[in-house]
Structure formats: C-alpha cells, structure tokens
C-alpha cells in the first residue's frame, strides 16, 4: 500500500539530492499505478491527491487522467472535489479524454448541492471546448437566474468561456446578460460586467443594441462613489475598487466612438477623479483606469488636461510601479496633447536618473516624443548626460535616436556638429557608422565650420588618445587630412567666443604617428591615418620625409589593404606622378546633406566612400555566424565564399584606376534597352514579430535561369533591430551570390528600408528555385532568430 500524502511530502522534503527525489517519486508512482490497476475505490482520492503533488513537482502524471473521471462520477462530495481539481490541473482542452467528462458535468450542473454545481461550473469555465460548449450552454445559462449568488457568479464566468469558444451563441444570451447587471451582489456584478466586455469584444456591433445599459452603469458607479463605509466591500477606505475598475473599463468600450455616450459619462469621470484618494494603491488603480477612459472616449479638453495632471502626480510617487505606469501612459497620450505633457518635462527628465533601468528606458522613450524645435537644446543635453551612464547595450539605440532628432530639429549647423562630436566622444565605440558619416557630411557641407570642427576634433583626439572612442578617431582623422590647412590658422567661432590657436605641422604629424602606433587602432583606422598623411602632404607641400617614413612601416604589413594602400601612396611621391597626386588627393566636394533617417543607403555609401575610398560594403561590419543548420549548409557556405571572393577582388584593384574615368551619357540608351528585357515581380516572403521581408525579383528574358532578388526589410515596431544578419541557403543545383546588406540596423517605426541583394543562377531549369532563409537580430539584450522556407517564386 502506498503512503499518505503528508508522508510523501515529508519524504520529498527530506531528499538531499535530485537523484534521491527521483527515486522516491518513481517508487510512489509505481505504487499508485498498482493501486489504479487493482481498482481500489477506498484509496483512489488519496492516490489522485498524491498525483497532483507529483504533477506540481514537474513529473509525468498522465496515467491518472481516467481516475479523475471516476472520482467525478462518485456521489461523494470530497471525492468529487479532488476529481474536479485534478481534472483542471492534469487535463487541458486539447486532451481527448476530456470529451468523456461531458455527461458527468451535465449531471452535476443539475445537482441539488450548490457546491457540486459550483465545481461543475468552475470546470466548464476552465476547460470547456467548443463541442462541450454546444452541449452545456443551456445548462449553464439556466443558472444565471439561480437564487444563489455564488452559483450566478460561477455561471457568468462559465458562460464567458463558452461564448469565446462558440461565438454564435452571443445574441441568444444578450437579454440574460443585461438582466445580470441588476443584481445586488457585487461578485455577480463583476462577473456580469466582464461578460459584457467579452461579448463586445467578440461582436462589436452589439454595442448599439445594449447601449441602453450605459445610464445604469453610470448610476452604479456614482452609487459606489457616494457609498459610505461598507465592511463587506471596503478596501483601504474605498468602496469595492474592483467593481469600479470593471465599470470604468466597460464604459470605455461603449464611449470609444460615440459622442453621446462620451458626453453622458463626462460628469461621472470628473467625479471619480475628484473624489478618489491617491494615498492608497486601490485609489491609484481607479485613477489610472479613469485616465485611460478619459483618453479613450471623446471627453472634454479640460478633462483630458486633468487626466494628464494625474499622471504627472503619479511620477512623484515613490513606488516604481506607479512611475512606470505613468510614463507608459504619458507616452500613449503625448500625441493628443503635447503641451500638457510638456508641463511635466522636468519630472520626466529626473526619471532619467532613476536607479531602475525600466524607469529610465520609459523616460527615455517619452523624452524622444517631447523633443521639438523649442526644447531640443535642453533635452539633447539631458540625453547626452544619460548617454554617459547608459549601459553599453543601450548606447547604440540611444545614439541613433539622438542623431535622428538632431537632424530634424537642430537650430543651426554649428550646434548640430558640436552635438554629433560630443556623442562620438561619449559613445563612439557603440554608435552606428552612419553617425560618423552624418558628422562628416555636415562638416563638409558648411564651409564656415571647416576650421572650427577640425580644431575641435584635433584637440579632442589629442586629449583622449589613450582611450579615445574609435568613431571619434575616424572622423577626426578624416577632417585633419581633408582640412589640415585650416589647422595652421587661428580659428574663431564668431559669436560664441571660442578661439583655437594655430597648430604646427610637427604636432599634426606627431598626432598621426601616435594614432598609427595606438593599440586601439584597427586596420580601418590605420587606413584613415595613411590617407590623412597623404592629404596633409598634398595640402601643405611639407613633411614628405616624415610621411614616407610612416608609410614605410606598412609596405610589408601583413594586412593586404594596408600594404597595397602604402605602396600606391609611396608611388605617388615619384616625380612623374606629381600631377596625379594632386588630382587624386584633391579636396572632396561637399556631400549632399541627407537626413540621418530618411536616406540611409545613399548616405552610407557616399560617406564611406569619401572617408576610406572603398565601397560601402566594406563599411558594414558583418558578424560571422554559422550558416543555417540545415541540409543545405554547404551551399550557403559556397555562396558566402563566392561573395567574399568577389569582395576581395574588388578591394585588390588599383585605388586610382578609375578616378578620372568620365561618365558617358551615351551609355544610357543602352541601359534603357537592357531594362526592356527585364521581367519584374515582387511578393511578401516573410512577416513575423514586426519584421517584414519583401522580395523584388528581376529576371533577364534572355537568360531566364539568372535572377536578381532584392530583399527589402522593414521594421514596424517601436524598437530598432540591431546587429541584423540575413542568411540564405539554396539547393545544390542553384548557384547563389549573397551581397552585403545596406545596413546592420533596421530602424523602428518603418522609417526606412534595409536592402540586401541575392543573385541566383538555376542550372537545372526543370527544377524550381527554393530557398531557406535565416534572419537574426537583437532587440535590446534579446537575440531573435527566425527561419523560413520559400518554396516558390513568382517568375518561376
């Protein structure tokens, strides 16, 4: 015979290792199975109770499902209670055994004991399937008129479950649901109001049929506000806050798109706001729900202002939960009344200094929404202060957001450049490459800023060199090389009173030398530095010997890029190539000013080409990850190898072989003829978690086996997708070349599209083109990995 439940609990607690616990559970499960096999009714309820404990510990308990049905069919109430409890814990609506209990539930719904009826209704409310609902709906609805309030409440909750599974019964029970709202017991009223809310969510058109209940709901809420002390319903001095919250929620549903209903509830909403105490959580819960109703329905402007002020008071609360709720709510209403939210700007900015990271993040999101042309200087200063203490994993997103608002609302070009430089000096290691590109673009576009920006970057690099941010180093090197002649002059910032003294050539070359020898310098950094050296020599016509000496270090470099660059630069010092040197190292023209967020691809390519002389693809850092863990892994690796070979061949060509090649306008008609032979199509290939992948296909009619696929990635969420990597695998009879993406960050709110090109060649025309794709990106600290298979393409 198996042991009692308390003895089993004592034995499990006495186990010192997981192995001992598993041994005890295995032994007891064997005894329970034996008891079930011997069909001993006297110990069945004890064994099922022990099985519930075993299930709570996470061990298998499916072998006791049939015993639950036997206990439910028992006439004894203690056994029924254990049976229904086990039914709700050990089974779910997908379990096939559940259909066998329908007849027992039907019988117990008509039992003379209210407690048995309550057990049956509770089980229906937790486990009812669509088939069970069709059978039991009439039995459940008949209890809505029961003389026992406990049974009426259980019946209303069970009916919610049935109507969700079988929505066609909603209209048949509308009148009985309305009658429930006249009940005197608060428990029944709460269940009835929840039932009304669920009915409206299932069939929104029913709101016009039962809208006549709104006056009674308003009256009920007013009575609760005027109700004095009631021991039965009092919670911290407030009369039944649970019922008040339910009433407010259902009123919001009725008044959302109805002017008359919204006007009818304006007075009661103002009364709730005025009479509810805020020194208890119960009162704060009611006020929060009231604010949500005010902002949902078409309420008066004064009432909305009052609601926003309540959220502002929540921000002063010491409870972090209240502050989080207030910040979240203000973010949702800021578009309706920005001026009212702006009044609480100081408190919101204080939340950026809160120790709780969740409070800081919500305050940060709200601060972005508050930025406009009038307050950008103050808010960006606070954001940069927060950037200093922000976690590294959040700095990239923060820099991107700040860059976007600076580009949109900057009062003048000088302030914009100063802000971008300050951001690069704080978090240049974490920010996107586009921020450095934007800084270079703004500096080159404004000639008045050439001297100021170059002097400022020179001194920042000089002061912070041992631990300088890498992006700041790159921008400073580019500006020092491009505008080195301005460093030899005194620079004044006009109205701002900042004066920078002239810098000697030896100081400039000494700084470049220190950068080349820095342990922080990467191959890309040294490439910038060597280019800057050549530009300095070309601009100033001095320091050729020092430049040759520094370039000589890299003529035998193990880095192919540095070795080739140094050798070609050294060749420019030859007498016969002096003219070529002046032309190749001439000052770059001002780049087109493009918004940081609106034209990312062109900005990326133009800035990166101007900064390094390389293609935009080399500016994007693609994190090497394993290709798809699929049967087609070798195909993906071969495709990646082809792409790498193509990229290497691009980098190994002479840096100056096409500098002076003129664009021939006569070639355009030929391209137009090629366009006429192209067949185009597009389709949505993937959509999940706010990310949409649309593939645009281009096929040459003369070579139908070849196809160019442009993948367009769009982010519909409010959070940027960082460290984006897209991989694809195709069958062995298809050759694929995967180009690098236009960016590694997909911005939020569908601000722009990130593209990536795939070229495929189907060598077996009788077989269709298939592709399996893998998408991975970071949302905050969480890595998302999605896989999908594309079995057909429109042009195939």
XYZ file of C-alpha atoms in Angstrom, residues 263-698:
436
model
C -20.821 63.169 -23.031
C -23.055 61.194 -20.663
C -20.061 59.910 -18.723
C -18.066 63.164 -18.526
C -19.610 64.178 -15.188
C -19.063 60.837 -13.505
C -15.456 60.682 -14.748
C -14.781 64.115 -13.278
C -16.372 62.972 -10.030
C -14.166 59.849 -9.920
C -11.053 61.952 -10.461
C -12.028 64.464 -7.774
C -13.248 62.113 -5.048
C -10.754 59.248 -5.235
C -7.906 59.285 -2.736
C -4.376 58.848 -4.021
C -2.635 57.680 -0.837
C -3.600 54.027 -1.398
C -2.898 51.638 -4.242
C -6.603 50.917 -4.613
C -7.300 54.598 -5.272
C -4.395 54.861 -7.683
C -5.699 51.869 -9.618
C -9.089 53.547 -10.036
C -7.478 56.837 -11.068
C -5.284 55.085 -13.608
C -8.274 53.321 -15.135
C -10.204 56.593 -15.137
C -7.358 58.285 -17.011
C -7.428 55.519 -19.602
C -11.176 56.009 -20.070
C -10.788 59.795 -20.426
C -8.122 59.409 -23.102
C -10.126 56.693 -24.903
C -13.564 58.297 -25.120
C -14.329 61.674 -26.687
C -14.091 63.628 -23.465
C -13.731 67.367 -22.916
C -10.341 69.064 -23.243
C -10.389 70.149 -19.597
C -10.962 66.578 -18.511
C -8.034 65.381 -20.621
C -5.813 68.032 -19.081
C -6.887 66.833 -15.634
C -6.055 63.248 -16.600
C -2.548 64.205 -17.733
C -2.010 66.101 -14.488
C -2.947 62.949 -12.572
C -0.278 61.051 -14.480
C 2.142 63.828 -13.576
C 1.297 63.283 -9.889
C 1.956 59.589 -10.347
C 5.513 60.489 -11.395
C 6.083 61.988 -7.948
C 5.091 58.734 -6.264
C 7.877 56.802 -4.570
C 6.501 53.496 -5.886
C 8.373 52.487 -9.043
C 5.331 50.651 -10.361
C 3.296 53.842 -10.265
C 6.027 55.804 -12.013
C 6.395 53.176 -14.704
C 2.636 53.168 -15.342
C 2.612 56.981 -15.510
C 5.475 57.125 -18.008
C 3.909 54.424 -20.135
C 0.553 56.233 -20.145
C 2.089 59.610 -20.959
C 3.851 58.035 -23.936
C 0.498 56.920 -25.306
C -1.235 60.309 -24.831
C 1.603 62.670 -25.777
C 0.360 62.864 -29.376
C -3.067 64.065 -28.202
C -1.836 66.973 -26.070
C 1.885 67.640 -26.250
C 1.635 70.965 -24.437
C 0.037 69.384 -21.373
C 2.715 66.694 -21.179
C 5.458 69.296 -21.643
C 4.465 70.836 -18.285
C 5.833 67.712 -16.582
C 9.084 67.717 -18.547
C 11.276 68.407 -15.526
C 9.902 65.392 -13.648
C 10.303 63.202 -16.733
C 13.932 64.246 -17.094
C 14.516 63.434 -13.421
C 13.374 59.892 -14.177
C 16.429 59.517 -16.444
C 18.494 59.437 -13.247
C 16.383 56.738 -11.567
C 18.281 53.612 -10.422
C 15.628 51.376 -12.008
C 16.567 50.624 -15.623
C 12.934 50.127 -16.672
C 12.022 53.607 -15.399
C 14.967 55.112 -17.260
C 14.019 53.382 -20.501
C 10.394 54.537 -20.378
C 11.502 58.070 -19.524
C 13.904 57.935 -22.448
C 11.158 56.917 -24.867
C 8.924 59.710 -23.597
C 11.729 62.259 -23.868
C 12.152 61.410 -27.555
C 8.481 62.162 -28.109
C 8.702 65.525 -26.339
C 11.542 66.894 -28.450
C 10.666 69.819 -30.718
C 12.394 72.867 -32.124
C 11.831 74.859 -28.921
C 13.338 72.473 -26.388
C 15.821 70.422 -28.383
C 18.895 72.057 -26.827
C 17.808 71.284 -23.275
C 16.533 67.775 -23.967
C 19.530 66.712 -26.042
C 21.813 67.927 -23.246
C 19.947 65.659 -20.831
C 20.085 62.766 -23.279
C 23.839 63.159 -23.657
C 24.193 63.205 -19.863
C 22.209 59.986 -19.730
C 24.367 58.538 -22.513
C 27.376 58.765 -20.192
C 25.794 56.378 -17.671
C 23.690 54.288 -20.069
C 24.520 50.559 -20.327
C 26.653 49.713 -23.381
C 23.883 47.601 -24.866
C 21.548 50.640 -24.911
C 24.035 53.207 -26.200
C 23.699 52.241 -29.863
C 19.940 52.782 -29.895
C 20.278 55.982 -27.893
C 22.847 57.398 -30.314
C 20.607 56.571 -33.280
C 17.618 58.300 -31.688
C 19.615 61.389 -30.744
C 21.036 61.625 -34.259
C 17.554 61.455 -35.748
C 16.140 64.264 -33.612
C 19.276 66.389 -34.027
C 18.976 66.081 -37.784
C 15.307 67.062 -37.614
C 15.247 69.909 -35.081
C 18.816 71.320 -34.912
C 18.666 75.144 -34.535
C 21.879 75.756 -36.526
C 24.645 73.750 -38.272
C 27.262 74.544 -35.621
C 25.156 73.150 -32.784
C 24.407 70.060 -34.867
C 28.093 69.377 -35.475
C 29.007 70.013 -31.824
C 26.310 67.603 -30.671
C 27.414 64.842 -33.034
C 31.043 65.282 -31.990
C 30.059 65.186 -28.297
C 28.085 61.997 -28.905
C 31.006 60.388 -30.725
C 33.331 61.296 -27.844
C 30.979 59.656 -25.334
C 29.836 56.508 -27.142
C 31.737 56.320 -30.411
C 32.506 52.631 -29.862
C 28.819 51.738 -29.742
C 27.181 54.101 -32.215
C 26.224 53.218 -35.759
C 28.655 54.005 -38.588
C 26.032 56.341 -40.054
C 26.515 58.779 -37.188
C 30.145 59.236 -38.136
C 29.068 59.592 -41.765
C 26.474 62.209 -40.778
C 29.092 64.195 -38.845
C 31.429 64.228 -41.859
C 28.563 65.206 -44.156
C 27.510 68.190 -42.024
C 31.090 69.396 -41.618
C 31.848 69.281 -45.342
C 28.556 70.930 -46.255
C 29.216 74.087 -44.195
C 32.461 75.784 -45.170
C 32.263 78.070 -42.132
C 32.627 75.020 -39.889
C 35.725 73.533 -41.511
C 38.211 75.310 -39.265
C 36.199 75.128 -36.051
C 35.315 71.421 -36.427
C 38.849 70.407 -37.421
C 40.432 72.256 -34.488
C 37.887 70.793 -32.068
C 38.374 67.254 -33.333
C 42.167 67.650 -33.299
C 42.169 68.679 -29.638
C 39.685 66.000 -28.626
C 41.798 63.335 -30.299
C 44.930 64.748 -28.722
C 43.422 64.822 -25.210
C 41.626 61.467 -25.286
C 44.026 59.459 -27.449
C 44.949 56.754 -24.926
C 41.263 55.824 -24.525
C 39.586 57.596 -27.423
C 36.332 56.360 -28.957
C 37.001 54.667 -32.288
C 34.321 56.555 -34.257
C 35.631 59.887 -32.981
C 39.119 58.857 -34.073
C 37.889 58.070 -37.600
C 36.023 61.360 -38.024
C 38.946 63.337 -36.590
C 41.443 61.665 -38.950
C 39.241 62.361 -41.952
C 38.830 66.060 -41.060
C 42.521 66.504 -40.168
C 43.517 65.125 -43.553
C 40.872 66.985 -45.535
C 41.216 70.373 -43.807
C 44.778 70.251 -42.495
C 45.464 73.714 -43.907
C 42.869 75.125 -41.501
C 44.827 73.765 -38.539
C 47.730 76.063 -39.384
C 45.424 79.062 -38.951
C 43.796 80.513 -35.855
C 40.112 79.598 -35.748
C 37.446 81.738 -34.126
C 33.846 80.704 -33.605
C 32.408 84.195 -34.005
C 29.598 84.982 -31.585
C 30.471 82.088 -29.268
C 33.863 83.456 -28.227
C 35.842 80.225 -28.676
C 39.285 80.789 -30.211
C 41.591 77.938 -31.267
C 45.279 78.723 -31.765
C 47.147 77.539 -34.828
C 48.773 74.089 -34.716
C 52.255 73.344 -36.048
C 52.920 70.721 -38.688
C 55.062 68.725 -36.283
C 52.157 68.476 -33.834
C 49.854 67.259 -36.600
C 52.304 64.601 -37.784
C 53.053 63.620 -34.195
C 49.362 63.013 -33.557
C 49.014 60.909 -36.716
C 52.058 58.900 -35.673
C 50.575 58.315 -32.209
C 47.345 57.074 -33.805
C 49.240 54.654 -36.060
C 51.040 53.194 -33.051
C 47.975 53.105 -30.789
C 46.858 49.690 -29.609
C 43.268 50.745 -30.295
C 43.919 51.363 -33.987
C 42.349 48.812 -36.323
C 43.214 48.198 -39.950
C 40.470 50.617 -40.938
C 41.836 53.254 -38.544
C 45.342 52.950 -39.975
C 43.858 53.230 -43.471
C 42.260 56.543 -42.476
C 45.554 57.692 -40.948
C 47.650 56.891 -44.033
C 45.136 58.693 -46.257
C 45.210 61.677 -43.881
C 49.027 61.751 -44.095
C 48.939 61.889 -47.876
C 46.354 64.661 -47.858
C 48.408 66.688 -45.354
C 51.468 66.458 -47.574
C 49.395 67.379 -50.645
C 47.686 70.339 -48.943
C 50.727 71.789 -47.164
C 53.524 70.704 -49.516
C 55.615 69.878 -46.429
C 56.572 66.821 -44.403
C 57.255 64.461 -47.316
C 60.139 62.781 -45.495
C 58.113 62.157 -42.334
C 55.213 60.849 -44.393
C 57.425 58.436 -46.323
C 58.912 57.186 -43.085
C 55.487 56.457 -41.559
C 54.176 54.838 -44.739
C 57.295 52.677 -44.903
C 56.155 50.790 -41.796
C 53.211 49.342 -43.702
C 54.840 48.482 -47.021
C 55.481 44.999 -45.591
C 52.332 44.863 -43.479
C 50.526 41.549 -43.114
C 47.286 43.394 -43.889
C 46.752 43.323 -47.631
C 44.716 46.523 -47.515
C 47.397 48.492 -45.651
C 50.220 47.071 -47.755
C 48.535 47.937 -51.049
C 47.464 51.368 -49.861
C 51.002 52.211 -48.612
C 52.696 51.012 -51.791
C 50.369 53.018 -54.002
C 50.749 56.111 -51.847
C 54.542 55.743 -51.925
C 54.400 55.585 -55.717
C 52.637 58.957 -55.790
C 55.824 60.611 -54.478
C 57.604 59.863 -57.766
C 58.268 62.935 -59.885
C 56.354 61.706 -62.894
C 53.207 61.244 -60.753
C 53.070 64.641 -59.059
C 50.130 65.746 -61.187
C 48.334 62.504 -60.409
C 48.991 63.058 -56.720
C 47.374 66.498 -56.776
C 44.349 65.223 -58.645
C 43.906 62.054 -56.617
C 44.210 63.838 -53.267
C 42.251 66.959 -54.201
C 39.704 68.236 -51.712
C 36.484 66.290 -51.693
C 33.388 68.215 -52.851
C 30.694 68.937 -50.294
C 28.424 65.949 -49.887
C 24.700 66.276 -50.222
C 23.052 66.829 -46.898
C 20.710 63.924 -46.298
C 18.559 63.254 -43.235
C 20.053 60.668 -40.940
C 16.924 58.541 -41.055
C 15.413 59.095 -44.471
C 18.100 58.142 -46.983
C 20.305 55.708 -45.145
C 21.575 53.673 -48.057
C 22.853 56.595 -50.153
C 24.265 58.252 -47.015
C 26.072 55.054 -46.054
C 27.693 54.605 -49.440
C 28.636 58.226 -50.104
C 30.086 58.838 -46.643
C 32.021 55.596 -46.510
C 33.444 56.078 -49.993
C 34.562 59.584 -49.123
C 36.082 58.554 -45.804
C 38.011 55.492 -46.972
C 37.999 55.376 -50.741
C 36.427 51.917 -50.500
C 33.000 50.604 -51.319
C 30.135 50.908 -48.880
C 30.130 47.194 -48.357
C 33.446 47.373 -46.532
C 31.989 49.830 -44.023
C 29.430 47.372 -42.747
C 30.693 45.014 -40.092
C 29.043 41.658 -40.727
C 29.358 39.460 -37.680
C 30.402 35.990 -38.812
C 27.789 33.490 -37.737
C 27.220 29.873 -38.619
C 25.084 29.384 -41.661
C 21.778 27.625 -41.433
C 21.925 24.389 -39.529
C 20.274 22.613 -42.442
C 20.957 20.011 -45.112
C 21.941 22.849 -47.446
C 24.744 24.195 -45.234
C 27.449 23.578 -47.846
C 25.507 25.619 -50.403
C 25.275 28.588 -48.058
C 28.987 28.365 -47.314
C 29.854 28.156 -51.013
C 27.632 31.177 -51.694
C 29.272 33.123 -48.911
C 32.697 32.133 -50.299
C 31.735 33.441 -53.730
C 30.605 36.715 -52.185
C 33.854 37.021 -50.212
C 35.916 36.292 -53.333
C 34.066 38.981 -55.230
C 34.587 41.446 -52.384
C 38.317 40.599 -52.189
C 38.751 41.065 -55.908
C 37.085 44.476 -55.592
C 39.479 45.584 -52.868
C 42.606 44.338 -54.670
C 42.254 46.579 -57.722
C 44.278 49.751 -58.091
C 42.816 52.504 -55.929
C 43.272 55.117 -58.648
C 42.499 53.198 -61.828
C 39.037 54.756 -62.345
C 39.337 58.122 -60.604
C 39.438 60.096 -63.847
C 37.061 57.963 -65.878
C 34.311 60.188 -67.185
C 30.710 59.161 -67.156
C 29.488 58.666 -70.717
C 25.909 59.868 -71.184
C 25.701 57.941 -74.430
C 25.624 54.706 -72.464
C 22.201 55.454 -71.048
C 20.120 54.373 -74.044
C 21.945 51.033 -73.972
C 20.932 50.586 -70.320
C 17.401 51.501 -71.253
C 17.375 48.692 -73.819
C 18.576 46.298 -71.116
C 15.738 47.424 -68.850
C 13.207 46.461 -71.519
C 14.459 42.860 -71.433
C 13.929 42.595 -67.666
C 10.886 40.957 -66.059
C 9.965 42.221 -62.605
C 7.824 40.859 -59.780
C 7.606 41.182 -56.020
C 5.988 39.318 -53.143
C 5.966 39.233 -49.362
C 8.237 36.367 -48.300
C 8.241 36.693 -44.508
C 6.374 38.597 -41.800
C 6.712 37.993 -38.079
C 7.368 39.968 -34.910
C 7.041 43.314 -36.685
C 9.651 42.434 -39.353
C 8.532 42.259 -42.988
C 10.657 40.797 -45.798
C 9.562 41.692 -49.326
C 11.459 40.213 -52.257
C 11.653 42.160 -55.527
C 12.611 39.863 -58.405
C 14.313 40.891 -61.630
